[in-house]
């Protein structure tokens, strides 16, 4: 069941050091969030009277819009192309959050940058990943922690949809039947795109079924499609691609004769280009994970994201790319 929080903030001490710029932003946001606790009322709705649902990133916004239909106004805090892990909220973000009627986040430690501020707002909050079968990170300093990229499995996103239906129905009970119907229709599309993905990637020969990427963001997709996942770093962080990590990737690609390697749209592909140059493997293309593209780009929706990634991976590993 989604969790709803109505508490004002408690100042939480965190053991993890915060960069100076981040600390400055955090101080401003904390003041704004505490001020929001004293403001009258909860979300103010959109200009046309619809309740406002705020998501932490664009993928969630697209899924939520499919469930909400025309009954709710759905917005994303981060914009298309933003790197979600290290995002630093602005004062404008927290003001927008204070006026929302519902905030949705992925959870699984993805949006650590936002959690402390959500707790400081008198706004309902739902964690949409609740109930998924979580995979753990197996390497680096994050070993044993949950892999947050659960939305890279369309099967998991069906659970996201169920959580959204519950949260939206609580927010707007008069339209609960609409949300239920929209959710069922979208879940059918999710199952279809998952089946398409598995069918497409099944054409990759067994010896070539290794997905080598910059970040370990494809565990759930690899599980669905029967691929072996290898990556340079486990989670996007301030310091990426150590010489040891690049060397490890190079050794794997050489030993397994991996035909193509990939990188994500929100990070530099320079480390993977080093792997490409050292192994003779080709750079198979850019994959999307943490963000959709603009509306005129290759992945304006979540369904497009899964189709795009499946196509790029299949073409790269089979040598079919044009």
PDB file of C-alpha atoms in Angstrom:
ATOM      1  CA  UNK A   1       0.000   0.000   0.000  1.00  0.00           C
ATOM      2  CA  UNK A   2       1.238   3.532  -0.716  1.00  0.00           C
ATOM      3  CA  UNK A   3       2.484   5.510   2.261  1.00  0.00           C
ATOM      4  CA  UNK A   4       1.068   8.947   2.996  1.00  0.00           C
ATOM      5  CA  UNK A   5       2.989  11.355   5.192  1.00  0.00           C
ATOM      6  CA  UNK A   6       1.412  14.439   6.745  1.00  0.00           C
ATOM      7  CA  UNK A   7       4.175  15.348   9.207  1.00  0.00           C
ATOM      8  CA  UNK A   8       6.169  18.540   9.283  1.00  0.00           C
ATOM      9  CA  UNK A   9       9.907  18.211   9.068  1.00  0.00           C
ATOM     10  CA  UNK A  10      12.286  17.086  11.714  1.00  0.00           C
ATOM     11  CA  UNK A  11      15.861  18.129  11.082  1.00  0.00           C
ATOM     12  CA  UNK A  12      17.734  14.895  10.409  1.00  0.00           C
ATOM     13  CA  UNK A  13      21.475  14.586  10.808  1.00  0.00           C
ATOM     14  CA  UNK A  14      23.040  12.561   8.011  1.00  0.00           C
ATOM     15  CA  UNK A  15      26.363  10.820   8.301  1.00  0.00           C
ATOM     16  CA  UNK A  16      27.105  11.291   4.612  1.00  0.00           C
ATOM     17  CA  UNK A  17      29.033  14.530   3.885  1.00  0.00           C
ATOM     18  CA  UNK A  18      27.263  17.088   1.717  1.00  0.00           C
ATOM     19  CA  UNK A  19      29.089  19.173  -0.878  1.00  0.00           C
ATOM     20  CA  UNK A  20      29.246  22.909  -0.196  1.00  0.00           C
ATOM     21  CA  UNK A  21      26.916  23.818  -3.034  1.00  0.00           C
ATOM     22  CA  UNK A  22      24.495  21.096  -1.991  1.00  0.00           C
ATOM     23  CA  UNK A  23      24.594  22.286   1.600  1.00  0.00           C
ATOM     24  CA  UNK A  24      23.753  25.831   0.525  1.00  0.00           C
ATOM     25  CA  UNK A  25      20.792  24.634  -1.487  1.00  0.00           C
ATOM     26  CA  UNK A  26      19.721  22.358   1.342  1.00  0.00           C
ATOM     27  CA  UNK A  27      19.702  25.260   3.781  1.00  0.00           C
ATOM     28  CA  UNK A  28      17.456  27.324   1.518  1.00  0.00           C
ATOM     29  CA  UNK A  29      15.139  24.406   0.881  1.00  0.00           C
ATOM     30  CA  UNK A  30      14.879  23.530   4.557  1.00  0.00           C
ATOM     31  CA  UNK A  31      13.770  27.072   5.358  1.00  0.00           C
ATOM     32  CA  UNK A  32      11.211  26.934   2.574  1.00  0.00           C
ATOM     33  CA  UNK A  33       9.932  23.537   3.640  1.00  0.00           C
ATOM     34  CA  UNK A  34       9.542  24.627   7.245  1.00  0.00           C
ATOM     35  CA  UNK A  35       7.713  27.714   6.072  1.00  0.00           C
ATOM     36  CA  UNK A  36       5.429  25.488   4.038  1.00  0.00           C
ATOM     37  CA  UNK A  37       4.502  23.581   7.187  1.00  0.00           C
ATOM     38  CA  UNK A  38       3.054  26.736   8.624  1.00  0.00           C
ATOM     39  CA  UNK A  39       1.096  27.684   5.516  1.00  0.00           C
ATOM     40  CA  UNK A  40      -2.628  27.201   5.429  1.00  0.00           C
ATOM     41  CA  UNK A  41      -4.038  24.231   3.605  1.00  0.00           C
ATOM     42  CA  UNK A  42      -2.635  21.432   1.539  1.00  0.00           C
ATOM     43  CA  UNK A  43      -2.224  21.519  -2.274  1.00  0.00           C
ATOM     44  CA  UNK A  44      -3.894  24.337  -4.127  1.00  0.00           C
ATOM     45  CA  UNK A  45      -4.758  22.445  -7.291  1.00  0.00           C
ATOM     46  CA  UNK A  46      -4.036  23.539 -10.840  1.00  0.00           C
ATOM     47  CA  UNK A  47      -5.402  26.629 -12.501  1.00  0.00           C
ATOM     48  CA  UNK A  48      -8.346  24.641 -13.866  1.00  0.00           C
ATOM     49  CA  UNK A  49      -9.135  23.080 -10.497  1.00  0.00           C
ATOM     50  CA  UNK A  50      -7.559  19.679 -11.098  1.00  0.00           C
ATOM     51  CA  UNK A  51      -5.499  18.193  -8.245  1.00  0.00           C
ATOM     52  CA  UNK A  52      -1.753  18.449  -8.937  1.00  0.00           C
ATOM     53  CA  UNK A  53       0.403  15.308  -8.797  1.00  0.00           C
ATOM     54  CA  UNK A  54       4.151  15.924  -8.669  1.00  0.00           C
ATOM     55  CA  UNK A  55       6.657  13.190  -9.551  1.00  0.00           C
ATOM     56  CA  UNK A  56      10.393  13.177  -8.999  1.00  0.00           C
ATOM     57  CA  UNK A  57      11.376  12.386 -12.597  1.00  0.00           C
ATOM     58  CA  UNK A  58       9.965  12.228 -16.104  1.00  0.00           C
ATOM     59  CA  UNK A  59       9.510   8.461 -16.362  1.00  0.00           C
ATOM     60  CA  UNK A  60       7.168   8.462 -13.370  1.00  0.00           C
ATOM     61  CA  UNK A  61       5.331  11.487 -14.750  1.00  0.00           C
ATOM     62  CA  UNK A  62       4.555   9.682 -18.003  1.00  0.00           C
ATOM     63  CA  UNK A  63       3.308   6.549 -16.248  1.00  0.00           C
ATOM     64  CA  UNK A  64       1.248   8.658 -13.843  1.00  0.00           C
ATOM     65  CA  UNK A  65      -0.294  10.628 -16.692  1.00  0.00           C
ATOM     66  CA  UNK A  66      -1.511   7.409 -18.298  1.00  0.00           C
ATOM     67  CA  UNK A  67      -3.248   6.474 -15.054  1.00  0.00           C
ATOM     68  CA  UNK A  68      -4.562   9.954 -14.306  1.00  0.00           C
ATOM     69  CA  UNK A  69      -5.941  10.671 -17.759  1.00  0.00           C
ATOM     70  CA  UNK A  70      -7.512  14.116 -17.838  1.00  0.00           C
ATOM     71  CA  UNK A  71      -8.595  14.061 -14.193  1.00  0.00           C
ATOM     72  CA  UNK A  72      -5.304  15.178 -12.619  1.00  0.00           C
ATOM     73  CA  UNK A  73      -2.488  17.527 -13.580  1.00  0.00           C
ATOM     74  CA  UNK A  74       0.788  15.601 -13.531  1.00  0.00           C
ATOM     75  CA  UNK A  75       4.163  17.351 -13.423  1.00  0.00           C
ATOM     76  CA  UNK A  76       7.792  16.231 -12.979  1.00  0.00           C
ATOM     77  CA  UNK A  77      10.271  18.008 -10.738  1.00  0.00           C
ATOM     78  CA  UNK A  78      13.222  17.129 -12.970  1.00  0.00           C
ATOM     79  CA  UNK A  79      13.214  17.931 -16.665  1.00  0.00           C
ATOM     80  CA  UNK A  80      13.936  15.705 -19.645  1.00  0.00           C
ATOM     81  CA  UNK A  81      17.619  14.781 -19.754  1.00  0.00           C
ATOM     82  CA  UNK A  82      18.266  15.302 -16.037  1.00  0.00           C
ATOM     83  CA  UNK A  83      20.491  12.877 -14.117  1.00  0.00           C
ATOM     84  CA  UNK A  84      18.263  11.768 -11.254  1.00  0.00           C
ATOM     85  CA  UNK A  85      20.744  10.395  -8.704  1.00  0.00           C
ATOM     86  CA  UNK A  86      22.688  13.548  -7.969  1.00  0.00           C
ATOM     87  CA  UNK A  87      19.980  16.113  -8.664  1.00  0.00           C
ATOM     88  CA  UNK A  88      19.923  19.122  -6.324  1.00  0.00           C
ATOM     89  CA  UNK A  89      16.446  20.633  -5.789  1.00  0.00           C
ATOM     90  CA  UNK A  90      15.999  24.368  -6.259  1.00  0.00           C
ATOM     91  CA  UNK A  91      13.876  26.735  -4.171  1.00  0.00           C
ATOM     92  CA  UNK A  92      11.404  26.679  -7.061  1.00  0.00           C
ATOM     93  CA  UNK A  93      11.151  22.906  -6.805  1.00  0.00           C
ATOM     94  CA  UNK A  94      10.252  22.991  -3.137  1.00  0.00           C
ATOM     95  CA  UNK A  95       7.724  25.770  -3.648  1.00  0.00           C
ATOM     96  CA  UNK A  96       6.108  23.667  -6.359  1.00  0.00           C
ATOM     97  CA  UNK A  97       6.113  20.647  -4.046  1.00  0.00           C
ATOM     98  CA  UNK A  98       4.490  22.633  -1.243  1.00  0.00           C
ATOM     99  CA  UNK A  99       1.571  23.480  -3.543  1.00  0.00           C
ATOM    100  CA  UNK A 100       1.079  19.928  -4.860  1.00  0.00           C
ATOM    101  CA  UNK A 101      -1.797  17.697  -3.801  1.00  0.00           C
ATOM    102  CA  UNK A 102       0.234  14.468  -4.034  1.00  0.00           C
ATOM    103  CA  UNK A 103       3.925  13.658  -4.484  1.00  0.00           C
ATOM    104  CA  UNK A 104       5.089  10.398  -6.063  1.00  0.00           C
ATOM    105  CA  UNK A 105       8.623   9.089  -5.823  1.00  0.00           C
ATOM    106  CA  UNK A 106      10.309   5.870  -6.861  1.00  0.00           C
ATOM    107  CA  UNK A 107      11.863   5.029  -3.511  1.00  0.00           C
ATOM    108  CA  UNK A 108      14.584   2.360  -3.142  1.00  0.00           C
ATOM    109  CA  UNK A 109      17.080   5.115  -2.228  1.00  0.00           C
ATOM    110  CA  UNK A 110      16.842   6.704  -5.684  1.00  0.00           C
ATOM    111  CA  UNK A 111      15.831  10.203  -4.608  1.00  0.00           C
ATOM    112  CA  UNK A 112      17.834  10.662  -1.411  1.00  0.00           C
ATOM    113  CA  UNK A 113      18.154  14.317  -2.435  1.00  0.00           C
ATOM    114  CA  UNK A 114      14.425  14.854  -1.994  1.00  0.00           C
ATOM    115  CA  UNK A 115      13.404  12.641   0.893  1.00  0.00           C
ATOM    116  CA  UNK A 116      14.230  15.096   3.676  1.00  0.00           C
ATOM    117  CA  UNK A 117      12.187  17.824   2.045  1.00  0.00           C
ATOM    118  CA  UNK A 118       9.143  15.673   1.352  1.00  0.00           C
ATOM    119  CA  UNK A 119       8.952  14.965   5.062  1.00  0.00           C
ATOM    120  CA  UNK A 120       8.787  18.689   5.685  1.00  0.00           C
ATOM    121  CA  UNK A 121       5.667  19.246   3.602  1.00  0.00           C
ATOM    122  CA  UNK A 122       2.026  18.808   4.530  1.00  0.00           C
ATOM    123  CA  UNK A 123       1.406  16.931   1.269  1.00  0.00           C
ATOM    124  CA  UNK A 124       0.416  13.262   0.788  1.00  0.00           C
ATOM    125  CA  UNK A 125       3.285  11.119  -0.463  1.00  0.00           C
ATOM    126  CA  UNK A 126       3.292   7.712  -2.171  1.00  0.00           C
ATOM    127  CA  UNK A 127       6.255   5.451  -2.927  1.00  0.00           C
ATOM    128  CA  UNK A 128       5.344   3.800  -6.216  1.00  0.00           C
ATOM    129  CA  UNK A 129       7.893   0.962  -6.090  1.00  0.00           C
ATOM    130  CA  UNK A 130       6.354  -0.549  -2.979  1.00  0.00           C
ATOM    131  CA  UNK A 131       5.646  -4.225  -3.536  1.00  0.00           C
ATOM    132  CA  UNK A 132       8.178  -4.927  -6.314  1.00  0.00           C
ATOM    133  CA  UNK A 133      10.614  -7.817  -6.038  1.00  0.00           C
ATOM    134  CA  UNK A 134      13.779  -5.854  -5.341  1.00  0.00           C
ATOM    135  CA  UNK A 135      17.155  -6.822  -6.787  1.00  0.00           C
ATOM    136  CA  UNK A 136      20.276  -5.958  -4.795  1.00  0.00           C
ATOM    137  CA  UNK A 137      23.397  -4.242  -6.059  1.00  0.00           C
ATOM    138  CA  UNK A 138      26.198  -6.792  -6.088  1.00  0.00           C
ATOM    139  CA  UNK A 139      29.331  -4.665  -6.316  1.00  0.00           C
ATOM    140  CA  UNK A 140      31.163  -1.554  -5.103  1.00  0.00           C
ATOM    141  CA  UNK A 141      30.341   0.397  -1.942  1.00  0.00           C
ATOM    142  CA  UNK A 142      26.619  -0.030  -2.693  1.00  0.00           C
ATOM    143  CA  UNK A 143      26.778  -3.824  -2.406  1.00  0.00           C
ATOM    144  CA  UNK A 144      23.682  -5.241  -0.740  1.00  0.00           C
ATOM    145  CA  UNK A 145      21.609  -2.108  -1.196  1.00  0.00           C
ATOM    146  CA  UNK A 146      18.510  -2.185  -3.402  1.00  0.00           C
ATOM    147  CA  UNK A 147      18.976  -1.476  -7.077  1.00  0.00           C
ATOM    148  CA  UNK A 148      16.594   1.476  -7.505  1.00  0.00           C
ATOM    149  CA  UNK A 149      15.988   1.119 -11.253  1.00  0.00           C
ATOM    150  CA  UNK A 150      12.968  -1.145 -10.829  1.00  0.00           C
ATOM    151  CA  UNK A 151      11.027   0.695 -13.561  1.00  0.00           C
ATOM    152  CA  UNK A 152      13.340  -0.856 -16.166  1.00  0.00           C
ATOM    153  CA  UNK A 153      11.070  -3.899 -15.924  1.00  0.00           C
ATOM    154  CA  UNK A 154       7.612  -3.295 -17.422  1.00  0.00           C
ATOM    155  CA  UNK A 155       6.400  -6.034 -15.063  1.00  0.00           C
ATOM    156  CA  UNK A 156       7.433  -3.897 -12.101  1.00  0.00           C
ATOM    157  CA  UNK A 157       5.787  -0.836 -13.620  1.00  0.00           C
ATOM    158  CA  UNK A 158       2.484  -2.700 -13.506  1.00  0.00           C
ATOM    159  CA  UNK A 159       2.949  -2.650  -9.723  1.00  0.00           C
ATOM    160  CA  UNK A 160       3.766   1.063  -9.934  1.00  0.00           C
ATOM    161  CA  UNK A 161       0.448   1.513 -11.727  1.00  0.00           C
ATOM    162  CA  UNK A 162      -1.474  -0.322  -8.993  1.00  0.00           C
ATOM    163  CA  UNK A 163       0.127   1.935  -6.377  1.00  0.00           C
ATOM    164  CA  UNK A 164      -0.768   5.015  -8.400  1.00  0.00           C
ATOM    165  CA  UNK A 165      -4.371   3.895  -8.808  1.00  0.00           C
ATOM    166  CA  UNK A 166      -4.670   3.541  -5.026  1.00  0.00           C
ATOM    167  CA  UNK A 167      -3.036   6.899  -4.347  1.00  0.00           C
ATOM    168  CA  UNK A 168      -5.078   8.743  -6.990  1.00  0.00           C
ATOM    169  CA  UNK A 169      -8.305   7.169  -5.790  1.00  0.00           C
ATOM    170  CA  UNK A 170      -7.598   8.351  -2.261  1.00  0.00           C
ATOM    171  CA  UNK A 171      -6.784  11.815  -3.581  1.00  0.00           C
ATOM    172  CA  UNK A 172      -9.848  12.031  -5.840  1.00  0.00           C
ATOM    173  CA  UNK A 173     -12.420   9.382  -4.842  1.00  0.00           C
ATOM    174  CA  UNK A 174     -15.012  10.624  -7.335  1.00  0.00           C
ATOM    175  CA  UNK A 175     -12.790   9.480 -10.195  1.00  0.00           C
ATOM    176  CA  UNK A 176     -11.602   6.189  -8.682  1.00  0.00           C
ATOM    177  CA  UNK A 177     -13.343   4.152 -11.386  1.00  0.00           C
ATOM    178  CA  UNK A 178     -11.607   6.197 -14.079  1.00  0.00           C
ATOM    179  CA  UNK A 179      -8.203   5.609 -12.530  1.00  0.00           C
ATOM    180  CA  UNK A 180      -8.918   1.902 -12.227  1.00  0.00           C
ATOM    181  CA  UNK A 181      -9.911   1.661 -15.903  1.00  0.00           C
ATOM    182  CA  UNK A 182      -6.962   3.750 -17.072  1.00  0.00           C
ATOM    183  CA  UNK A 183      -4.602   1.644 -14.988  1.00  0.00           C
ATOM    184  CA  UNK A 184      -5.936  -1.620 -16.418  1.00  0.00           C
ATOM    185  CA  UNK A 185      -5.605  -0.339 -19.990  1.00  0.00           C
ATOM    186  CA  UNK A 186      -2.063   0.871 -19.419  1.00  0.00           C
ATOM    187  CA  UNK A 187      -1.028  -2.378 -17.712  1.00  0.00           C
ATOM    188  CA  UNK A 188      -2.084  -4.230 -20.858  1.00  0.00           C
ATOM    189  CA  UNK A 189       0.253  -1.977 -22.864  1.00  0.00           C
ATOM    190  CA  UNK A 190       3.043  -2.625 -20.380  1.00  0.00           C
ATOM    191  CA  UNK A 191       2.641  -6.374 -20.733  1.00  0.00           C
ATOM    192  CA  UNK A 192       2.653  -6.025 -24.514  1.00  0.00           C
ATOM    193  CA  UNK A 193       5.860  -3.973 -24.574  1.00  0.00           C
ATOM    194  CA  UNK A 194       7.482  -6.446 -22.169  1.00  0.00           C
ATOM    195  CA  UNK A 195       6.574  -9.327 -24.471  1.00  0.00           C
ATOM    196  CA  UNK A 196       7.944  -7.380 -27.452  1.00  0.00           C
ATOM    197  CA  UNK A 197      11.191  -6.748 -25.568  1.00  0.00           C
ATOM    198  CA  UNK A 198      11.696 -10.397 -24.633  1.00  0.00           C
ATOM    199  CA  UNK A 199      10.886 -11.549 -28.161  1.00  0.00           C
ATOM    200  CA  UNK A 200      13.291  -9.062 -29.717  1.00  0.00           C
ATOM    201  CA  UNK A 201      16.177  -9.816 -27.363  1.00  0.00           C
ATOM    202  CA  UNK A 202      15.616 -13.565 -27.764  1.00  0.00           C
ATOM    203  CA  UNK A 203      17.178 -13.189 -31.230  1.00  0.00           C
ATOM    204  CA  UNK A 204      20.574 -12.439 -29.644  1.00  0.00           C
ATOM    205  CA  UNK A 205      22.760 -15.591 -29.780  1.00  0.00           C
ATOM    206  CA  UNK A 206      23.564 -17.179 -26.429  1.00  0.00           C
ATOM    207  CA  UNK A 207      27.284 -16.401 -26.684  1.00  0.00           C
ATOM    208  CA  UNK A 208      26.543 -12.698 -27.134  1.00  0.00           C
ATOM    209  CA  UNK A 209      23.937 -12.231 -24.423  1.00  0.00           C
ATOM    210  CA  UNK A 210      25.990  -9.823 -22.282  1.00  0.00           C
ATOM    211  CA  UNK A 211      24.828  -6.267 -21.714  1.00  0.00           C
ATOM    212  CA  UNK A 212      27.796  -4.033 -20.880  1.00  0.00           C
ATOM    213  CA  UNK A 213      26.824  -0.515 -19.788  1.00  0.00           C
ATOM    214  CA  UNK A 214      28.231   2.456 -17.879  1.00  0.00           C
ATOM    215  CA  UNK A 215      25.893   2.232 -14.875  1.00  0.00           C
ATOM    216  CA  UNK A 216      24.384  -0.910 -13.358  1.00  0.00           C
ATOM    217  CA  UNK A 217      20.917   0.326 -14.202  1.00  0.00           C
ATOM    218  CA  UNK A 218      19.728  -2.620 -16.280  1.00  0.00           C
ATOM    219  CA  UNK A 219      19.471  -5.422 -13.740  1.00  0.00           C
ATOM    220  CA  UNK A 220      15.684  -5.636 -13.994  1.00  0.00           C
ATOM    221  CA  UNK A 221      15.639  -5.445 -17.793  1.00  0.00           C
ATOM    222  CA  UNK A 222      18.415  -8.029 -18.010  1.00  0.00           C
ATOM    223  CA  UNK A 223      16.473 -10.331 -15.669  1.00  0.00           C
ATOM    224  CA  UNK A 224      13.335 -10.039 -17.811  1.00  0.00           C
ATOM    225  CA  UNK A 225      15.222 -10.644 -21.059  1.00  0.00           C
ATOM    226  CA  UNK A 226      17.702 -13.297 -19.922  1.00  0.00           C
ATOM    227  CA  UNK A 227      20.817 -11.164 -20.398  1.00  0.00           C
ATOM    228  CA  UNK A 228      23.985 -11.083 -18.310  1.00  0.00           C
ATOM    229  CA  UNK A 229      24.578  -7.585 -16.962  1.00  0.00           C
ATOM    230  CA  UNK A 230      28.054  -6.066 -16.663  1.00  0.00           C
ATOM    231  CA  UNK A 231      28.785  -2.416 -15.898  1.00  0.00           C
ATOM    232  CA  UNK A 232      31.601   0.009 -15.157  1.00  0.00           C
ATOM    233  CA  UNK A 233      30.088   1.493 -11.984  1.00  0.00           C
ATOM    234  CA  UNK A 234      27.147   0.356  -9.903  1.00  0.00           C
ATOM    235  CA  UNK A 235      25.359   3.667  -9.300  1.00  0.00           C
ATOM    236  CA  UNK A 236      25.929   7.125 -10.731  1.00  0.00           C
ATOM    237  CA  UNK A 237      27.982   9.050  -8.192  1.00  0.00           C
ATOM    238  CA  UNK A 238      30.259  12.056  -7.959  1.00  0.00           C
ATOM    239  CA  UNK A 239      33.357  10.037  -8.806  1.00  0.00           C
ATOM    240  CA  UNK A 240      32.842   7.619 -11.650  1.00  0.00           C
ATOM    241  CA  UNK A 241      34.946   5.262 -13.731  1.00  0.00           C
ATOM    242  CA  UNK A 242      38.081   4.519 -11.761  1.00  0.00           C
ATOM    243  CA  UNK A 243      40.957   2.922 -13.692  1.00  0.00           C
ATOM    244  CA  UNK A 244      40.212  -0.359 -11.936  1.00  0.00           C
ATOM    245  CA  UNK A 245      36.559  -0.282 -13.028  1.00  0.00           C
ATOM    246  CA  UNK A 246      37.481   0.439 -16.647  1.00  0.00           C
ATOM    247  CA  UNK A 247      40.115  -2.299 -16.626  1.00  0.00           C
ATOM    248  CA  UNK A 248      37.615  -4.803 -15.264  1.00  0.00           C
ATOM    249  CA  UNK A 249      35.147  -3.944 -18.039  1.00  0.00           C
ATOM    250  CA  UNK A 250      37.874  -4.214 -20.678  1.00  0.00           C
ATOM    251  CA  UNK A 251      38.919  -7.631 -19.426  1.00  0.00           C
ATOM    252  CA  UNK A 252      35.333  -8.904 -19.477  1.00  0.00           C
ATOM    253  CA  UNK A 253      34.644  -7.621 -22.990  1.00  0.00           C
ATOM    254  CA  UNK A 254      37.873  -9.156 -24.309  1.00  0.00           C
ATOM    255  CA  UNK A 255      37.394 -12.501 -22.572  1.00  0.00           C
ATOM    256  CA  UNK A 256      33.810 -12.874 -23.745  1.00  0.00           C
ATOM    257  CA  UNK A 257      34.218 -11.286 -27.195  1.00  0.00           C
ATOM    258  CA  UNK A 258      31.305  -8.935 -26.477  1.00  0.00           C
ATOM    259  CA  UNK A 259      30.400  -7.348 -29.838  1.00  0.00           C
ATOM    260  CA  UNK A 260      28.977  -4.052 -28.529  1.00  0.00           C
ATOM    261  CA  UNK A 261      28.952  -1.892 -25.410  1.00  0.00           C
ATOM    262  CA  UNK A 262      26.526   0.863 -24.375  1.00  0.00           C
ATOM    263  CA  UNK A 263      26.100   3.917 -22.157  1.00  0.00           C
ATOM    264  CA  UNK A 264      23.174   5.895 -20.758  1.00  0.00           C
ATOM    265  CA  UNK A 265      21.875   9.233 -21.989  1.00  0.00           C
ATOM    266  CA  UNK A 266      22.412  11.118 -18.718  1.00  0.00           C
ATOM    267  CA  UNK A 267      26.136  10.398 -18.234  1.00  0.00           C
ATOM    268  CA  UNK A 268      29.323  10.844 -20.237  1.00  0.00           C
ATOM    269  CA  UNK A 269      30.166   7.933 -22.523  1.00  0.00           C
ATOM    270  CA  UNK A 270      33.919   8.720 -22.326  1.00  0.00           C
ATOM    271  CA  UNK A 271      34.736   5.770 -20.010  1.00  0.00           C
ATOM    272  CA  UNK A 272      32.886   3.339 -22.256  1.00  0.00           C
ATOM    273  CA  UNK A 273      34.647   4.776 -25.270  1.00  0.00           C
ATOM    274  CA  UNK A 274      37.887   3.725 -23.565  1.00  0.00           C
ATOM    275  CA  UNK A 275      36.525   0.199 -23.291  1.00  0.00           C
ATOM    276  CA  UNK A 276      35.558   0.296 -26.952  1.00  0.00           C
ATOM    277  CA  UNK A 277      39.012   1.480 -28.010  1.00  0.00           C
ATOM    278  CA  UNK A 278      40.839  -1.104 -25.920  1.00  0.00           C
ATOM    279  CA  UNK A 279      38.800  -4.115 -27.012  1.00  0.00           C
ATOM    280  CA  UNK A 280      37.755  -3.668 -30.610  1.00  0.00           C
ATOM    281  CA  UNK A 281      34.136  -3.860 -29.542  1.00  0.00           C
ATOM    282  CA  UNK A 282      31.790  -1.314 -31.100  1.00  0.00           C
ATOM    283  CA  UNK A 283      29.832   1.360 -29.260  1.00  0.00           C
ATOM    284  CA  UNK A 284      26.294   0.088 -29.712  1.00  0.00           C
ATOM    285  CA  UNK A 285      24.506   3.306 -28.863  1.00  0.00           C
ATOM    286  CA  UNK A 286      22.835   5.399 -26.194  1.00  0.00           C
ATOM    287  CA  UNK A 287      20.321   3.810 -23.833  1.00  0.00           C
ATOM    288  CA  UNK A 288      17.710   5.649 -21.761  1.00  0.00           C
ATOM    289  CA  UNK A 289      17.055   4.927 -18.088  1.00  0.00           C
ATOM    290  CA  UNK A 290      16.671   7.866 -15.709  1.00  0.00           C
ATOM    291  CA  UNK A 291      14.970  10.282 -18.057  1.00  0.00           C
ATOM    292  CA  UNK A 292      12.735  10.485 -21.073  1.00  0.00           C
ATOM    293  CA  UNK A 293      13.714  12.679 -24.000  1.00  0.00           C
ATOM    294  CA  UNK A 294      11.929  15.810 -25.120  1.00  0.00           C
ATOM    295  CA  UNK A 295       8.685  15.200 -27.017  1.00  0.00           C
ATOM    296  CA  UNK A 296      10.489  15.292 -30.376  1.00  0.00           C
ATOM    297  CA  UNK A 297      13.265  12.954 -29.206  1.00  0.00           C
ATOM    298  CA  UNK A 298      13.640   9.173 -29.412  1.00  0.00           C
ATOM    299  CA  UNK A 299      11.893   8.294 -26.129  1.00  0.00           C
ATOM    300  CA  UNK A 300       9.102  10.755 -25.304  1.00  0.00           C
ATOM    301  CA  UNK A 301       7.232   8.061 -23.328  1.00  0.00           C
ATOM    302  CA  UNK A 302       8.126   5.145 -21.077  1.00  0.00           C
ATOM    303  CA  UNK A 303       6.861   2.616 -23.636  1.00  0.00           C
ATOM    304  CA  UNK A 304       9.097   4.265 -26.237  1.00  0.00           C
ATOM    305  CA  UNK A 305      12.019   3.989 -23.806  1.00  0.00           C
ATOM    306  CA  UNK A 306      11.664   0.222 -23.476  1.00  0.00           C
ATOM    307  CA  UNK A 307      11.206  -0.228 -27.240  1.00  0.00           C
ATOM    308  CA  UNK A 308      14.201   2.002 -28.001  1.00  0.00           C
ATOM    309  CA  UNK A 309      16.522   0.262 -25.543  1.00  0.00           C
ATOM    310  CA  UNK A 310      15.451  -3.186 -26.744  1.00  0.00           C
ATOM    311  CA  UNK A 311      16.132  -2.205 -30.362  1.00  0.00           C
ATOM    312  CA  UNK A 312      19.523  -0.627 -29.659  1.00  0.00           C
ATOM    313  CA  UNK A 313      20.689  -3.573 -27.529  1.00  0.00           C
ATOM    314  CA  UNK A 314      19.517  -6.167 -30.049  1.00  0.00           C
ATOM    315  CA  UNK A 315      21.072  -4.402 -33.012  1.00  0.00           C
ATOM    316  CA  UNK A 316      24.350  -3.845 -31.184  1.00  0.00           C
ATOM    317  CA  UNK A 317      24.732  -7.426 -29.970  1.00  0.00           C
ATOM    318  CA  UNK A 318      23.731  -8.982 -33.298  1.00  0.00           C
ATOM    319  CA  UNK A 319      25.669  -6.567 -35.484  1.00  0.00           C
ATOM    320  CA  UNK A 320      22.457  -5.489 -37.200  1.00  0.00           C
ATOM    321  CA  UNK A 321      22.820  -1.758 -36.505  1.00  0.00           C
ATOM    322  CA  UNK A 322      22.690   0.324 -39.643  1.00  0.00           C
TER     323      UNK A 322
END
